[in-house]
PDB file of C-alpha atoms in Angstrom:
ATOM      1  CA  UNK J   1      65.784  21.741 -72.388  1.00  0.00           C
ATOM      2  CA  UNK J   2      64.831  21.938 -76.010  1.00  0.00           C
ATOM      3  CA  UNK J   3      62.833  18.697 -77.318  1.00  0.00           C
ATOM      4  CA  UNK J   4      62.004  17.592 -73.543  1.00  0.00           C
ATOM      5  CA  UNK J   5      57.980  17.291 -73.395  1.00  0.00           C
ATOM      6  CA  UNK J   6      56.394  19.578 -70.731  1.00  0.00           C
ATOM      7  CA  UNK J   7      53.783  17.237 -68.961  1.00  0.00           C
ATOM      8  CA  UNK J   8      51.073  19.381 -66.769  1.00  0.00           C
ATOM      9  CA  UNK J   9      49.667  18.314 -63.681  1.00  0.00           C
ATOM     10  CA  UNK J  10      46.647  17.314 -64.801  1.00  0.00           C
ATOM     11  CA  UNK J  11      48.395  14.627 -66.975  1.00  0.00           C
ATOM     12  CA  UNK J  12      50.438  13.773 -63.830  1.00  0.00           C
ATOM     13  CA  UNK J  13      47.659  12.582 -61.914  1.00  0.00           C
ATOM     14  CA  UNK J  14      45.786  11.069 -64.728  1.00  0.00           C
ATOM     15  CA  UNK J  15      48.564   8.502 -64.789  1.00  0.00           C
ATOM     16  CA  UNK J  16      49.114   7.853 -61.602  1.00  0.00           C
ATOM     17  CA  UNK J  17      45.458   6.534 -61.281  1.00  0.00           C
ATOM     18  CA  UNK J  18      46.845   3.699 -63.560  1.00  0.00           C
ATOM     19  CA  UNK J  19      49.999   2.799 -61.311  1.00  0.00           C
ATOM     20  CA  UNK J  20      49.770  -0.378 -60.919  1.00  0.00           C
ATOM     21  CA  UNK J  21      48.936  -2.070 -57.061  1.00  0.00           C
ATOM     22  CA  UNK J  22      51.184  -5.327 -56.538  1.00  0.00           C
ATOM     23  CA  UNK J  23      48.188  -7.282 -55.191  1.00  0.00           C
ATOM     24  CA  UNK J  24      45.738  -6.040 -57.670  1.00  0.00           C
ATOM     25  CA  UNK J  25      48.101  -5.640 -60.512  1.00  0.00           C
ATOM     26  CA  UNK J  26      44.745  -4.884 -62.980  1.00  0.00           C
ATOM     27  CA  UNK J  27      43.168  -2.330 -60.671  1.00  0.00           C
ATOM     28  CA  UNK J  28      44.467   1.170 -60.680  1.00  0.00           C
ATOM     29  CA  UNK J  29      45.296   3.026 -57.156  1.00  0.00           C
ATOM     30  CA  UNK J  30      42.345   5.292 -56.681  1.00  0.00           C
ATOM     31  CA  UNK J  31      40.169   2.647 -57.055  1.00  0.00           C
ATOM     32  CA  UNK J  32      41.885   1.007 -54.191  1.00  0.00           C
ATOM     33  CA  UNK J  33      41.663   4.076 -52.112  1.00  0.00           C
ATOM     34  CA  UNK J  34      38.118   4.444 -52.766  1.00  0.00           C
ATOM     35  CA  UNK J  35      37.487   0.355 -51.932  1.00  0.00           C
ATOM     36  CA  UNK J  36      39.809   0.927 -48.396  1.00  0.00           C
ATOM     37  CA  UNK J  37      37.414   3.939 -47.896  1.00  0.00           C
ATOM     38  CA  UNK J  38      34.003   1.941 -48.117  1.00  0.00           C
ATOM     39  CA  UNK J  39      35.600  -0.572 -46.465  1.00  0.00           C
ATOM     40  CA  UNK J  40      36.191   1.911 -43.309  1.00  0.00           C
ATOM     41  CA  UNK J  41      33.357   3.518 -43.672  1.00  0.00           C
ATOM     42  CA  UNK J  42      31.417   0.050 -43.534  1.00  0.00           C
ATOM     43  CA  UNK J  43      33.296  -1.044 -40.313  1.00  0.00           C
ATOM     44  CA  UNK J  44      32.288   2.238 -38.282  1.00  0.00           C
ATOM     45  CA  UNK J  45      29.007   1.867 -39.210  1.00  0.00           C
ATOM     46  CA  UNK J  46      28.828  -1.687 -38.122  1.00  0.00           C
ATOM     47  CA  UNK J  47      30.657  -0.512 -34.793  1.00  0.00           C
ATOM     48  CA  UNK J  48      28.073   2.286 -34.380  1.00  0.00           C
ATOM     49  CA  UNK J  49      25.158  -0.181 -34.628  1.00  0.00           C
ATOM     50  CA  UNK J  50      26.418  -2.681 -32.051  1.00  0.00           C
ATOM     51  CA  UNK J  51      26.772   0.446 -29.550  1.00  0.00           C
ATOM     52  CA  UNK J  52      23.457   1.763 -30.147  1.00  0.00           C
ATOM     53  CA  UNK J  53      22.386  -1.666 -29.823  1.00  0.00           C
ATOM     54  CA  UNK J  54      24.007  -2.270 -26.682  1.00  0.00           C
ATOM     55  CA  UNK J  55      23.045   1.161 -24.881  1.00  0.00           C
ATOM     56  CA  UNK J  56      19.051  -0.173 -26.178  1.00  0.00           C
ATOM     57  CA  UNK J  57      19.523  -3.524 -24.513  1.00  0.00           C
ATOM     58  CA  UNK J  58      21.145  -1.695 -21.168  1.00  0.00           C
ATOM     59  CA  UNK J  59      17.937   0.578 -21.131  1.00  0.00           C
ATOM     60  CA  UNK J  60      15.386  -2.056 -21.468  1.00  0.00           C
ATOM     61  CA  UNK J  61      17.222  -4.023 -18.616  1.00  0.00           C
ATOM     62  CA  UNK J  62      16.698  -0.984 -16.556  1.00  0.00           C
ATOM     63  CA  UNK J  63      13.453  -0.533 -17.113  1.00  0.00           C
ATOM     64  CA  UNK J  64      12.558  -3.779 -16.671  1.00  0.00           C
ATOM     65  CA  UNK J  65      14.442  -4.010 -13.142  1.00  0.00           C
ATOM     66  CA  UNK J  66      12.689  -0.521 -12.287  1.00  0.00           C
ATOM     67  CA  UNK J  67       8.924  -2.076 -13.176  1.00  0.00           C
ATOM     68  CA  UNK J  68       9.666  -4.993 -11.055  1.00  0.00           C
ATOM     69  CA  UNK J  69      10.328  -3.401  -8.263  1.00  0.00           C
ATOM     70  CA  UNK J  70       7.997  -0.574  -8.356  1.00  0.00           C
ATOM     71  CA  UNK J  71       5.584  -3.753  -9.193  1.00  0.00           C
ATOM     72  CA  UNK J  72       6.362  -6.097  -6.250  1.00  0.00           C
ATOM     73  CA  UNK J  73       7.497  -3.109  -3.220  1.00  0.00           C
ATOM     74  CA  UNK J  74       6.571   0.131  -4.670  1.00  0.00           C
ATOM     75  CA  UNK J  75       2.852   0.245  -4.853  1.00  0.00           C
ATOM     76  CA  UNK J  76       1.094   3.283  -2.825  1.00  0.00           C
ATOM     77  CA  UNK J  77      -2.188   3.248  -1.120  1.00  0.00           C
ATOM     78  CA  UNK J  78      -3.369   5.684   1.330  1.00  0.00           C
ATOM     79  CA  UNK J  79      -4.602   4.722   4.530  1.00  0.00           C
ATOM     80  CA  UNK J  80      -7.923   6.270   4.696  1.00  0.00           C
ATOM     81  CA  UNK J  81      -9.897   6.835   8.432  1.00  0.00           C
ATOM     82  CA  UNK J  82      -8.277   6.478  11.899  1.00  0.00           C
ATOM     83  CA  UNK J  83      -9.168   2.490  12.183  1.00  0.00           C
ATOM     84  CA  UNK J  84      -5.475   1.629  12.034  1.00  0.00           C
ATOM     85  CA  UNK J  85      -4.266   4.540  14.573  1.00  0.00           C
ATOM     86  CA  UNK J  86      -1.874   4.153  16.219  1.00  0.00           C
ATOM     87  CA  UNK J  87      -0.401   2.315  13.759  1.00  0.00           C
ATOM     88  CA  UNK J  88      -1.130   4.383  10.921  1.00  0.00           C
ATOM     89  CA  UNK J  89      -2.724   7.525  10.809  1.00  0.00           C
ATOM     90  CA  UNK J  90      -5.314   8.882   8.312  1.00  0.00           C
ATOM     91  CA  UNK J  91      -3.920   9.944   5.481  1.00  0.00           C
ATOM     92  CA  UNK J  92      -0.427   8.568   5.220  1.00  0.00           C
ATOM     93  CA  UNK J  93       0.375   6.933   2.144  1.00  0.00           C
ATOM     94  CA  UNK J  94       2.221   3.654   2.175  1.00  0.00           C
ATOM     95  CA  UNK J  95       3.969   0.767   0.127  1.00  0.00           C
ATOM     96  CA  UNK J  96       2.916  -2.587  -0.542  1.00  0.00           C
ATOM     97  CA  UNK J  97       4.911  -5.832  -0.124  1.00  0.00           C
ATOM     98  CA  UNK J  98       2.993  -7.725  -3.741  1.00  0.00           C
ATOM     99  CA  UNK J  99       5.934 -10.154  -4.214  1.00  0.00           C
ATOM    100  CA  UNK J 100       5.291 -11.634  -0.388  1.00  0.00           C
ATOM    101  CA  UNK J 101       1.780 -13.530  -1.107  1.00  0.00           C
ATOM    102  CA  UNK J 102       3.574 -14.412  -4.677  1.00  0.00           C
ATOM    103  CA  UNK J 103       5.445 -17.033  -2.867  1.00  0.00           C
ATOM    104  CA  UNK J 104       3.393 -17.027   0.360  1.00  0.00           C
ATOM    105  CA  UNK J 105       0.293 -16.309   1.967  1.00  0.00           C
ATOM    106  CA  UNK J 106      -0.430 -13.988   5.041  1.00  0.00           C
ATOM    107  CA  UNK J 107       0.319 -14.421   8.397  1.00  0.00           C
ATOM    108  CA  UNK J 108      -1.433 -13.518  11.774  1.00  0.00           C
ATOM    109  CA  UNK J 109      -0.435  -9.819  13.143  1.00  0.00           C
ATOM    110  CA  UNK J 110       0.232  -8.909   9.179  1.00  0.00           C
ATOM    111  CA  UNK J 111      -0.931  -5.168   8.199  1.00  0.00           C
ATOM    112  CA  UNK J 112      -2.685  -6.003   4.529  1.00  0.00           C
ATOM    113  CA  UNK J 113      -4.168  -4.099   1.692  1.00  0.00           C
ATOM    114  CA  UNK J 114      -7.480  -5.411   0.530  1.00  0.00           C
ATOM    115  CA  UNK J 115     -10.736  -4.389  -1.699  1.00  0.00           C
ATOM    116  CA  UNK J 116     -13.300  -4.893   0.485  1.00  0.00           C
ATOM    117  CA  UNK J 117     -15.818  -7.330  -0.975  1.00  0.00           C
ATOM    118  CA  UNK J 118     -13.795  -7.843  -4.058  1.00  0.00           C
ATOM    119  CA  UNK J 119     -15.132  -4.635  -5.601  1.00  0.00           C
ATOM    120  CA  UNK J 120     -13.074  -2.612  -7.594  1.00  0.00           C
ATOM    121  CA  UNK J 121     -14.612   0.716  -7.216  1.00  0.00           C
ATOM    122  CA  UNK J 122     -14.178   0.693  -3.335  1.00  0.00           C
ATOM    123  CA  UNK J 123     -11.219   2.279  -2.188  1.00  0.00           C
ATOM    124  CA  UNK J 124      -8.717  -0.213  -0.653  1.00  0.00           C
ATOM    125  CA  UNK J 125      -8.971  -0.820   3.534  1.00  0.00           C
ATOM    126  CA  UNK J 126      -5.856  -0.954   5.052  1.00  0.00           C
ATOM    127  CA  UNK J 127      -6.302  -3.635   8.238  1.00  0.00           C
ATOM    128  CA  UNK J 128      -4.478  -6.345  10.378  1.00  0.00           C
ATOM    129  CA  UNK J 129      -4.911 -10.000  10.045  1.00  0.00           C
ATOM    130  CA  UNK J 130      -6.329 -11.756  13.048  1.00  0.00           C
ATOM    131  CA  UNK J 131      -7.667 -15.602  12.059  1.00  0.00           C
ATOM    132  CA  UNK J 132      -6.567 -17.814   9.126  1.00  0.00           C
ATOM    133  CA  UNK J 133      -7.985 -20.110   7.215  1.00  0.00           C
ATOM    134  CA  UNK J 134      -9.882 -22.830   8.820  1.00  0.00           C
ATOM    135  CA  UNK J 135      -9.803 -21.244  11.961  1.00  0.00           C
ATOM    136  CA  UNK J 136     -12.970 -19.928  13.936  1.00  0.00           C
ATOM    137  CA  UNK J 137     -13.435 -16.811  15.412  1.00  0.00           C
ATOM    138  CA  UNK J 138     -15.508 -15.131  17.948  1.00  0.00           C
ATOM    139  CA  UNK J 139     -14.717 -12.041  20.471  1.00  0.00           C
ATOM    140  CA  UNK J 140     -16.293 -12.784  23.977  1.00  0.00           C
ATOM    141  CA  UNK J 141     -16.271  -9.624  26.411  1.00  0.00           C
ATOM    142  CA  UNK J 142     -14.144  -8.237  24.234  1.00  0.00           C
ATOM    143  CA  UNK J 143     -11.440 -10.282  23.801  1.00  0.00           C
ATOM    144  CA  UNK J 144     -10.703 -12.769  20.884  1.00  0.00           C
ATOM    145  CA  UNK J 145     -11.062 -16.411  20.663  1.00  0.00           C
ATOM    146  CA  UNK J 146      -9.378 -18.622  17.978  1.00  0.00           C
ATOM    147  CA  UNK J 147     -10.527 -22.125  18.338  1.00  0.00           C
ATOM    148  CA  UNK J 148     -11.772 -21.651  21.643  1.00  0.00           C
ATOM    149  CA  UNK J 149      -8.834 -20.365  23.582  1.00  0.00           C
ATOM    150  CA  UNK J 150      -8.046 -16.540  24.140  1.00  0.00           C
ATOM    151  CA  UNK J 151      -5.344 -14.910  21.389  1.00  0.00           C
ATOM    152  CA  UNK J 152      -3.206 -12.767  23.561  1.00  0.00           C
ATOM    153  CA  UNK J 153      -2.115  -9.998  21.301  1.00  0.00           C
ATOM    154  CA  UNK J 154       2.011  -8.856  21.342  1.00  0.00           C
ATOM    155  CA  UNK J 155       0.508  -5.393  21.965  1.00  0.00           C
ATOM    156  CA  UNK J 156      -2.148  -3.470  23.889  1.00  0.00           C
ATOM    157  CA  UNK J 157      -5.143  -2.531  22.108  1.00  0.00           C
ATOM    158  CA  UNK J 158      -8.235  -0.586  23.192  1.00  0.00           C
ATOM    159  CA  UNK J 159     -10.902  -3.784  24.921  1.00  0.00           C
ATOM    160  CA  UNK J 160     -13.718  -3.942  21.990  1.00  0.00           C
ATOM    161  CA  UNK J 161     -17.570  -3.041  22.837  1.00  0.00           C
ATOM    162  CA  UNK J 162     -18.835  -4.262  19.545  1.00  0.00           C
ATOM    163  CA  UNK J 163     -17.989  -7.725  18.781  1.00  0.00           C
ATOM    164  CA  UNK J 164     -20.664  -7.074  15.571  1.00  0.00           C
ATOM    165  CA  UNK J 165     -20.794 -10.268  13.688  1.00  0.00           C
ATOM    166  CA  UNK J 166     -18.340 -12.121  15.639  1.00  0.00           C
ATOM    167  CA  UNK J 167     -20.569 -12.303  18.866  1.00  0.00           C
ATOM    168  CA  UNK J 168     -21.127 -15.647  17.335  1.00  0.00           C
ATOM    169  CA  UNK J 169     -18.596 -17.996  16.302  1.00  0.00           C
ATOM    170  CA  UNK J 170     -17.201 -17.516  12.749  1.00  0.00           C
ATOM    171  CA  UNK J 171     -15.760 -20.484  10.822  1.00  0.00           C
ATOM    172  CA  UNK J 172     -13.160 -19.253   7.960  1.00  0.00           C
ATOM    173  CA  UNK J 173     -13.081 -20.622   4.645  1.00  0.00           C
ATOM    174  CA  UNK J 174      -9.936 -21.795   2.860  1.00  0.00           C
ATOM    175  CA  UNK J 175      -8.853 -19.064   1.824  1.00  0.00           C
ATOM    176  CA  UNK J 176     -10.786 -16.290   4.168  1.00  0.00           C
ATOM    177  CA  UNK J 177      -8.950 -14.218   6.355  1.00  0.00           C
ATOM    178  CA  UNK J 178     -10.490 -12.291   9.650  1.00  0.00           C
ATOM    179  CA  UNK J 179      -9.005  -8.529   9.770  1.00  0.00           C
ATOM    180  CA  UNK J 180      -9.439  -6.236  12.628  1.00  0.00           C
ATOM    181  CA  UNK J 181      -8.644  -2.531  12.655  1.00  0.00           C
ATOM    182  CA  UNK J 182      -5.773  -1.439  15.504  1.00  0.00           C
ATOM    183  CA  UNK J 183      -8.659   1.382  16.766  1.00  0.00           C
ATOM    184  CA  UNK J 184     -10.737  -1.457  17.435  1.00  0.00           C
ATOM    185  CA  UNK J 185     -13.657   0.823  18.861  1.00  0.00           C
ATOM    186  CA  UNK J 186     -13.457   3.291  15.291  1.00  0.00           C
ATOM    187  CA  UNK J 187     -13.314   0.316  13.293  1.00  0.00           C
ATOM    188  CA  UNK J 188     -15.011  -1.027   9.998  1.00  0.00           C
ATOM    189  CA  UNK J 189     -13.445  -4.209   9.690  1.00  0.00           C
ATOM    190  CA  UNK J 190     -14.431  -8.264   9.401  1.00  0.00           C
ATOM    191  CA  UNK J 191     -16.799  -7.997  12.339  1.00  0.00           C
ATOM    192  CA  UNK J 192     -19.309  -5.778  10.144  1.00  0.00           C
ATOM    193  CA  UNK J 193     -21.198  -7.082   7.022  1.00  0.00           C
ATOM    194  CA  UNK J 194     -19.428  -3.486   4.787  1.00  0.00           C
ATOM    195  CA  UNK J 195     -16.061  -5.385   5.321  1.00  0.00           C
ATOM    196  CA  UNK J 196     -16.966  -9.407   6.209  1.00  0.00           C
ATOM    197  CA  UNK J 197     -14.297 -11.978   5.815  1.00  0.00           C
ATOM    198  CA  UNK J 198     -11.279 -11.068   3.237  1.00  0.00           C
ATOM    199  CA  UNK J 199     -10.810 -13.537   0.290  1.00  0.00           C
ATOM    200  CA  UNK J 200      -7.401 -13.824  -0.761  1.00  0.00           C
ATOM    201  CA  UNK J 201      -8.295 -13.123  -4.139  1.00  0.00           C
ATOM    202  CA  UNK J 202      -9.192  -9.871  -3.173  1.00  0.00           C
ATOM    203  CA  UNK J 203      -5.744  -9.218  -1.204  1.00  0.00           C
ATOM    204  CA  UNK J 204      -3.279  -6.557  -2.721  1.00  0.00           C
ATOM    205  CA  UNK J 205      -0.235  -6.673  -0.456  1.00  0.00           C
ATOM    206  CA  UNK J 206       1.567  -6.396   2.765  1.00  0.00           C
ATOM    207  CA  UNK J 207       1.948  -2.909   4.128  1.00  0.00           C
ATOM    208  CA  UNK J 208       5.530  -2.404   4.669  1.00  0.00           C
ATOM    209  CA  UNK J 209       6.558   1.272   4.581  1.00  0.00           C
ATOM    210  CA  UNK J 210       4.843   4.331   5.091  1.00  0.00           C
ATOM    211  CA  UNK J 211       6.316   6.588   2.594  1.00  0.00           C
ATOM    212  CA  UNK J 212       4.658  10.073   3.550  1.00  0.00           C
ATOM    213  CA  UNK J 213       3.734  12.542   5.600  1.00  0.00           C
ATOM    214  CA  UNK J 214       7.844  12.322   6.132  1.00  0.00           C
ATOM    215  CA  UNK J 215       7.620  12.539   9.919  1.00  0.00           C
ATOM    216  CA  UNK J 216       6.039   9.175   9.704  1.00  0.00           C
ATOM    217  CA  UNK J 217       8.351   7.382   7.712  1.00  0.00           C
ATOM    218  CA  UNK J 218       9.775   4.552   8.225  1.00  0.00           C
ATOM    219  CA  UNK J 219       9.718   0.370   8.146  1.00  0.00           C
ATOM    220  CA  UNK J 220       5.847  -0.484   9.538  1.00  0.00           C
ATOM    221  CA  UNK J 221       7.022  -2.770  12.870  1.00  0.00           C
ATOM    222  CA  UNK J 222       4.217  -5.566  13.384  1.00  0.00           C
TER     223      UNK J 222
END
């Protein structure tokens, strides 16, 4: 129609910037949109920083479990020699027990991982805990005496010929233990001055597991 002002699109959406919002009545629309926008864009950030913090914190928890247990039961030594056969046999490589002298201290017939001497160059001796603190030793005709009287053994071992240092009555100190290898006759152990008495300082574990070759694995049975 003649006289009627043709307004172009441009000019459209100039002025509809400036509608007026109800709760804002001095701020034009787009600048709403663009505050709702930030606003989103704020809250999904936030969001994706507590999930990337959460997954971190679920990781480390892992982790953590994992060391500990690798730390406390999943330690490896290799048993090196035939002294603990037929226990063990040269070669196989087992798992330490760390967390059971943690809270205790070992017991007689235990199978224990030691440095012999304390020294930490030697390789560690795999070998089976026979006297205890405060007890005294000695191996007459080849057979054991704690405190005077015979220790029978739960199982059959081969009759020792070399008594070594315990031909004579051995007194242990507080915290000395007396270790004898299961191959008593092919055996390096507390009766010979290489090994001597085992400090509990110098004590790594209990053998629990032997974890390869696989035909020998399985839970070690005292």
């Amino acid at each position: 129609m003649r006289g009627r002002r043709r307004v172009s699109r441009r000019q459209r959406q100039a002025e509809n910037q400036f509608v007026e919002n109800p709760m804002y009545p001095d701020m034009p629309s787009s600048a709403m949109a663009v505050n709702g926008g930030q606003r989103r864009r704020g809250k999904s950030g936030i969001d994706i920083l507590k999930t990337i913090l959460s997954w971190t914190f679920q990781i480390l928890v892992v982790i953590l479990f994992a060391y500990v247990i690798v730390y406390f039961f999943g330690q490896s030594r290799t048993n090196i020699g035939q002294s603990m056969d037929v226990t063990l046999q040269g070669g196989d490589t087992v798992l330490l027990n760390v967390f059971a002298y943690q809270i205790g201290t070992p017991e007689r017939g235990d199978i224990i991982s030691f440095k012999p001497n304390g020294s930490s160059t030697s390789h560690s001796s795999i070998k089976r805990v026979i006297g205890l603190p405060g007890e005294t030793i000695q191996i007459k005709e080849g057979m054991i005496y704690i405190d005077g009287e015979v220790f029978l053994e739960q199982k059959s071992y081969p009759v020792m010929t070399n008594p070594g240092m315990a031909s004579e009555e051995i007194t242990l100190g507080s915290k000395e233990y007396f270790v004898l290898g299961d191959n008593r006759n092919n055996s390096e152990d507390s009766r010979f001055a290489d090994v001597g008495l085992v400090s509990s300082d110098y004590i790594e574990g209990k053998v629990w597991f032997v974890l390869s070759p696989s035909e020998h694995r399985g839970l070690i049975r005292d």
